[in-house]
Amino acid sequence: MKWDPYECQCLFLLLFHHILVSTTGTANLYFFAHSKEYLLCTSGTSNTVFSGFFTEESKSQFELLFFPERFEVLGPSEPVVAVAGEDVVLPCYLKPNISAADLEVRWFRKDFTGSVHLYREHQDQHESQIPNYRGRTSLFSEELKKGNASLKLTGVRTSDFGEYECFVQAPYWYDDRSIDVIIKAVGTQPVISIEGYKEGGISLVCESKGWFPQPQVVWMDSEGHNLTAGPTETQRDSRDLFTVRRRAIVLEGNSNSFTCRIIQQLVNEIKEVSTNIPGEIFQSAHTRKVVLAVFISLAVAVGSGILIFYFVKLHRKKGISVIS
């Protein structure tokens, strides 16, 4: 439980008053109130009412007297962005910057049982550490004396993504701070390949590897308009990184330039590549379509002729004349 220093001031003041005033019955603690200028504490018994006033200066002196280890845990308000495979420091420090060497420093995640890192009794404690973090966490021993409880995490993994708590505890005081960690991995430059002729156009496929989190894949024409494309196909490798792939069937236009863009919105990363399809390839696709249509027509005609021939032959064998 975190003590409210103003409430504690009242408690000590009122108890002290109760000792000095020898009255029968039990002192009742009614309320306390404070502002930047004063602190008001009220106590009542059957015979007396007592009010005490503290100035801001006297309040600070009182806190130093009864709570010399009072501190606040601070950290970044924005998420910490870490790159997969590299090291990262999660900032956490005390205000005022009193030494944390004699305190307990615990890093943990709310959705996990166990600690990410635990420092207690002047040494690291590994018994309750989450297995995934063993050998990858450390504090800065010299910086602890300056109130720096930051955590160094080596070999960042995609599973390190999430919310962390920096918890610092003294014998009669504690405070904590939440820190969000975002893991990113920027993938390879996308590659466009021509798969062939399909549905009257040319099928293009765009592929990029090594992303985290999963990015978007967008196909665009030369004017930046989105093209109709198939669904994005994804695969995950042994490091939990994404390979993304998406196909689009393009048709000949005024400009045969097409762009594949990979967008990682969470960490504001974009990679893109463009390709220009020569008109001859589209003409070849058109020629193939014409040839295919002619071939199909010929096949239908030949097939029909063969069927008619066998039909006539069959009926002649049965003595049935066919009048043309």
Coordinates of C-alpha atoms in Angstrom, one line a residue:
M1 CA 0.0 0.0 0.0
K2 CA 1.3 3.5 -0.9
W3 CA 1.1 5.9 2.0
D4 CA -0.3 9.4 1.4
P5 CA 2.3 11.7 3.1
Y6 CA -0.3 14.2 4.0
E7 CA -2.5 11.7 5.6
C8 CA 0.5 10.3 7.6
Q9 CA 1.4 13.8 8.7
C10 CA -2.1 14.2 10.2
L11 CA -1.9 10.8 11.7
F12 CA 1.3 11.5 13.6
L13 CA 0.2 15.0 14.5
L14 CA -3.1 13.8 15.9
L15 CA -1.6 10.8 17.8
F16 CA 1.0 13.2 19.3
H17 CA -1.8 15.5 20.3
H18 CA -3.7 12.6 21.8
I19 CA -0.8 11.7 24.0
L20 CA -0.2 15.2 25.2
V21 CA -3.9 15.8 26.1
S22 CA -4.7 13.5 28.9
T23 CA -8.4 12.9 28.3
T24 CA -10.6 9.9 28.7
G25 CA -12.0 8.2 25.6
T26 CA -10.5 7.5 22.2
A27 CA -9.5 10.3 19.9
N28 CA -11.5 10.3 16.7
L29 CA -9.8 11.2 13.4
Y30 CA -12.3 13.2 11.4
F31 CA -10.6 14.4 8.3
F32 CA -7.5 16.0 6.7
A33 CA -7.1 18.6 4.0
H34 CA -4.2 20.1 2.3
S35 CA -3.2 22.6 -0.3
K36 CA 0.0 24.2 -1.5
E37 CA -0.3 26.7 1.5
Y38 CA -1.4 24.7 4.4
L39 CA -2.3 21.3 5.9
L40 CA -5.4 21.1 8.2
C41 CA -5.9 18.2 10.6
T42 CA -8.8 17.9 12.9
S43 CA -9.2 15.6 15.9
G44 CA -12.0 15.4 18.4
T45 CA -12.7 13.9 21.8
S46 CA -15.5 14.4 24.2
N47 CA -13.7 17.4 25.6
T48 CA -11.5 19.0 22.9
V49 CA -11.1 19.8 19.2
F50 CA -7.6 20.4 17.8
S51 CA -6.5 21.8 14.5
G52 CA -3.0 22.0 13.2
F53 CA -1.5 24.0 10.3
F54 CA 1.6 23.2 8.3
T55 CA 3.2 25.5 5.8
E56 CA 4.6 24.1 2.6
E57 CA 8.1 24.3 4.2
S58 CA 7.1 22.5 7.4
K59 CA 5.3 19.8 5.4
S60 CA 8.5 19.1 3.4
Q61 CA 10.5 19.0 6.7
F62 CA 7.9 16.6 8.2
E63 CA 8.1 14.3 5.1
L64 CA 11.9 14.2 5.4
L65 CA 11.6 13.4 9.0
F66 CA 9.1 10.5 8.8
F67 CA 9.6 9.4 5.1
P68 CA 13.3 10.1 4.2
E69 CA 13.1 7.5 1.4
R70 CA 10.0 8.9 -0.3
F71 CA 10.5 9.0 -4.1
E72 CA 8.6 8.9 -7.4
V73 CA 9.3 6.5 -10.2
L74 CA 9.6 8.2 -13.6
G75 CA 9.9 6.9 -17.2
P76 CA 9.0 7.8 -20.8
S77 CA 5.5 8.7 -21.7
E78 CA 5.9 7.5 -25.3
P79 CA 6.4 3.9 -26.2
V80 CA 10.0 2.6 -26.5
V81 CA 10.7 1.3 -30.0
A82 CA 13.2 -1.6 -30.1
V83 CA 14.6 -3.2 -33.2
A84 CA 14.4 -7.0 -33.3
G85 CA 17.9 -8.6 -32.8
E86 CA 19.4 -5.5 -31.2
D87 CA 19.7 -4.3 -27.6
V88 CA 17.4 -1.7 -26.0
V89 CA 17.3 0.2 -22.7
L90 CA 14.0 0.7 -20.9
P91 CA 14.4 4.0 -19.0
C92 CA 13.3 4.1 -15.3
Y93 CA 14.7 6.4 -12.6
L94 CA 13.8 7.9 -9.2
K95 CA 12.9 11.5 -8.3
P96 CA 14.7 12.7 -6.3
N97 CA 17.7 10.7 -7.6
I98 CA 18.3 8.8 -4.3
S99 CA 20.3 5.6 -4.4
A100 CA 18.3 2.5 -5.3
A101 CA 21.2 0.2 -4.4
D102 CA 19.5 -0.7 -1.1
L103 CA 16.0 -0.9 -2.5
E104 CA 14.1 -3.6 -4.4
V105 CA 13.8 -3.1 -8.2
R106 CA 11.4 -5.4 -10.0
W107 CA 10.7 -5.4 -13.7
F108 CA 7.7 -7.4 -14.7
R109 CA 4.9 -7.9 -17.2
K110 CA 1.3 -7.9 -16.0
D111 CA 0.3 -10.7 -18.4
F112 CA 3.1 -13.0 -17.2
T113 CA 3.8 -15.0 -14.1
G114 CA 7.3 -14.3 -12.7
S115 CA 9.6 -11.3 -13.2
V116 CA 11.5 -10.0 -16.2
H117 CA 14.3 -8.9 -13.8
L118 CA 14.5 -8.8 -10.0
Y119 CA 17.1 -6.9 -7.9
R120 CA 16.8 -7.4 -4.2
E121 CA 19.2 -7.5 -1.2
H122 CA 22.0 -6.0 -3.3
Q123 CA 22.0 -8.7 -6.0
D124 CA 20.0 -10.0 -8.9
Q125 CA 17.5 -12.8 -8.1
H126 CA 17.0 -15.3 -10.9
E127 CA 14.7 -17.9 -9.3
S128 CA 11.4 -16.3 -10.4
Q129 CA 12.7 -14.9 -13.7
I130 CA 10.6 -15.7 -16.8
P131 CA 12.7 -18.3 -18.8
N132 CA 12.5 -16.2 -22.0
Y133 CA 14.4 -13.4 -20.4
R134 CA 17.2 -15.4 -18.7
G135 CA 20.6 -14.2 -19.7
R136 CA 19.2 -11.2 -21.5
T137 CA 18.5 -8.6 -18.8
S138 CA 20.7 -6.5 -16.6
L139 CA 20.6 -3.3 -14.5
F140 CA 23.3 -0.7 -14.4
S141 CA 24.9 -1.3 -11.0
E142 CA 26.8 2.0 -10.8
E143 CA 23.8 3.9 -12.0
L144 CA 21.6 2.4 -9.3
K145 CA 23.4 4.5 -6.7
K146 CA 22.2 7.6 -8.7
G147 CA 18.6 6.5 -8.7
N148 CA 18.7 4.9 -12.2
A149 CA 16.7 1.7 -12.3
S150 CA 16.7 1.3 -16.1
L151 CA 16.7 -2.2 -17.6
K152 CA 18.9 -3.3 -20.5
L153 CA 17.4 -6.0 -22.7
T154 CA 19.7 -7.7 -25.2
G155 CA 18.9 -9.6 -28.3
V156 CA 15.4 -8.2 -28.6
R157 CA 12.7 -10.7 -29.8
T158 CA 9.3 -10.1 -31.2
S159 CA 7.9 -11.8 -28.1
D160 CA 9.2 -8.8 -26.1
F161 CA 6.5 -6.6 -27.5
G162 CA 4.1 -5.3 -24.8
E163 CA 3.7 -3.4 -21.5
Y164 CA 6.4 -3.5 -18.7
E165 CA 6.3 -2.3 -15.1
C166 CA 9.2 -0.8 -13.3
F167 CA 8.5 -1.3 -9.6
V168 CA 10.8 0.1 -6.9
Q169 CA 10.2 -0.6 -3.2
A170 CA 11.7 0.7 0.0
P171 CA 10.7 -0.6 3.5
Y172 CA 7.9 1.9 3.9
W173 CA 7.3 3.3 0.4
Y174 CA 7.0 2.1 -3.2
D175 CA 6.1 3.5 -6.6
D176 CA 6.0 2.1 -10.1
R177 CA 5.8 3.1 -13.8
S178 CA 4.3 1.5 -16.9
I179 CA 6.4 1.5 -20.1
D180 CA 5.1 0.3 -23.5
V181 CA 7.6 -1.5 -25.7
I182 CA 7.1 -1.8 -29.5
I183 CA 9.3 -4.2 -31.4
K184 CA 10.0 -3.5 -35.1
A185 CA 11.8 -5.3 -37.8
V186 CA 12.2 -3.6 -41.2
G187 CA 12.1 -6.1 -44.0
T188 CA 13.9 -6.4 -47.3
Q189 CA 13.4 -4.2 -50.3
P190 CA 10.3 -5.6 -52.2
V191 CA 10.8 -7.5 -55.4
I192 CA 8.4 -7.6 -58.3
S193 CA 8.2 -10.6 -60.5
I194 CA 6.2 -11.3 -63.7
E195 CA 4.3 -14.6 -63.3
G196 CA 2.7 -14.6 -66.8
Y197 CA -0.4 -13.9 -68.7
K198 CA -3.7 -14.2 -66.9
E199 CA -7.3 -12.9 -67.5
G200 CA -6.3 -10.7 -70.4
G201 CA -3.5 -9.0 -68.5
I202 CA -0.1 -9.7 -66.9
S203 CA 0.1 -11.2 -63.4
L204 CA 2.7 -9.5 -61.2
V205 CA 3.7 -10.6 -57.7
C206 CA 5.4 -8.5 -55.1
E207 CA 7.3 -10.1 -52.2
S208 CA 9.3 -8.8 -49.1
K209 CA 10.7 -10.7 -46.2
G210 CA 11.7 -10.0 -42.5
W211 CA 8.9 -7.7 -41.2
F212 CA 7.4 -7.2 -37.8
P213 CA 4.7 -6.4 -37.1
Q214 CA 2.9 -7.5 -40.3
P215 CA 2.9 -4.7 -42.9
Q216 CA 0.4 -3.8 -45.6
V217 CA 1.1 -4.4 -49.3
V218 CA -0.4 -1.9 -51.7
W219 CA -0.3 -2.0 -55.5
M220 CA -0.5 1.4 -57.4
D221 CA -0.5 2.7 -60.9
S222 CA 1.8 5.5 -62.2
E223 CA -0.6 8.1 -60.9
G224 CA -0.7 6.7 -57.4
H225 CA -4.1 5.1 -57.6
N226 CA -4.6 1.8 -55.8
L227 CA -5.0 -1.2 -58.0
T228 CA -7.3 -4.1 -57.5
A229 CA -5.2 -6.9 -56.1
G230 CA -5.5 -10.3 -54.6
P231 CA -5.3 -11.0 -50.8
T232 CA -2.0 -10.6 -49.0
E233 CA -0.3 -13.9 -48.4
T234 CA 1.8 -14.2 -45.2
Q235 CA 4.4 -16.6 -43.8
R236 CA 6.3 -16.5 -40.5
D237 CA 9.9 -17.7 -40.1
S238 CA 11.7 -19.2 -37.1
R239 CA 12.3 -15.7 -35.7
D240 CA 8.6 -14.9 -36.0
L241 CA 9.2 -12.4 -38.8
F242 CA 6.7 -12.0 -41.6
T243 CA 7.2 -12.6 -45.3
V244 CA 4.4 -10.9 -47.3
R245 CA 3.3 -11.5 -50.9
R246 CA 0.6 -10.0 -53.0
R247 CA -0.5 -10.4 -56.7
A248 CA -2.1 -8.0 -59.1
I249 CA -3.2 -8.4 -62.7
V250 CA -2.3 -5.3 -64.7
L251 CA -3.6 -4.1 -68.0
E252 CA -2.0 -1.9 -70.6
G253 CA -2.6 1.9 -70.1
N254 CA -1.1 5.3 -70.9
S255 CA 1.8 4.5 -68.6
N256 CA 2.8 0.9 -68.0
S257 CA 4.6 1.8 -64.7
F258 CA 3.4 -0.1 -61.5
T259 CA 4.5 0.3 -57.9
C260 CA 4.4 -2.1 -55.0
R261 CA 4.5 -0.3 -51.6
I262 CA 5.1 -2.0 -48.2
I263 CA 3.7 0.1 -45.3
Q264 CA 4.5 -0.5 -41.6
Q265 CA 2.1 2.0 -40.0
L266 CA 2.9 1.3 -36.4
V267 CA 6.6 2.4 -36.7
N268 CA 6.1 4.6 -39.8
E269 CA 8.3 2.6 -42.2
I270 CA 7.7 2.5 -46.0
K271 CA 9.6 0.6 -48.7
E272 CA 8.6 0.5 -52.3
V273 CA 9.7 -0.6 -55.8
S274 CA 8.4 0.2 -59.3
T275 CA 8.5 -1.7 -62.5
N276 CA 7.8 -0.7 -66.1
I277 CA 6.2 -3.3 -68.4
P278 CA 7.1 -2.7 -72.1
G279 CA 4.2 -2.4 -74.5
E280 CA 5.5 -5.4 -76.4
I281 CA 4.8 -7.6 -73.5
F282 CA 1.2 -6.4 -73.4
Q283 CA 1.0 -6.8 -77.2
S284 CA 2.3 -10.3 -76.8
A285 CA -0.4 -10.9 -74.3
H286 CA -3.0 -9.6 -76.7
T287 CA -1.6 -11.7 -79.5
R288 CA -1.7 -14.8 -77.3
K289 CA -5.3 -14.0 -76.5
V290 CA -6.2 -13.7 -80.2
V291 CA -4.3 -16.9 -81.0
L292 CA -6.0 -18.7 -78.2
A293 CA -9.4 -17.5 -79.4
V294 CA -8.7 -18.7 -83.0
F295 CA -7.4 -22.0 -81.7
I296 CA -10.5 -22.5 -79.6
S297 CA -12.7 -21.6 -82.6
L298 CA -10.8 -24.0 -84.8
A299 CA -11.0 -26.7 -82.2
V300 CA -14.8 -26.2 -81.9
A301 CA -15.2 -26.3 -85.7
V302 CA -13.1 -29.4 -86.1
G303 CA -14.8 -31.1 -83.2
S304 CA -18.2 -30.2 -84.6
G305 CA -17.2 -31.6 -88.0
I306 CA -16.0 -34.9 -86.5
L307 CA -19.2 -35.3 -84.6
I308 CA -21.3 -34.7 -87.8
F309 CA -19.1 -37.1 -89.7
Y310 CA -19.7 -39.9 -87.2
F311 CA -23.4 -39.1 -86.9
V312 CA -23.8 -39.5 -90.7
K313 CA -21.7 -42.6 -90.9
L314 CA -23.7 -44.2 -88.0
H315 CA -27.1 -43.5 -89.6
R316 CA -25.9 -44.8 -93.1
K317 CA -25.0 -48.2 -91.5
K318 CA -28.6 -48.4 -90.2
G319 CA -30.0 -47.7 -93.7
I320 CA -31.2 -44.3 -92.9
S321 CA -30.6 -41.8 -95.6
V322 CA -29.7 -38.3 -94.7
I323 CA -31.2 -35.7 -96.9
S324 CA -28.9 -32.7 -97.2

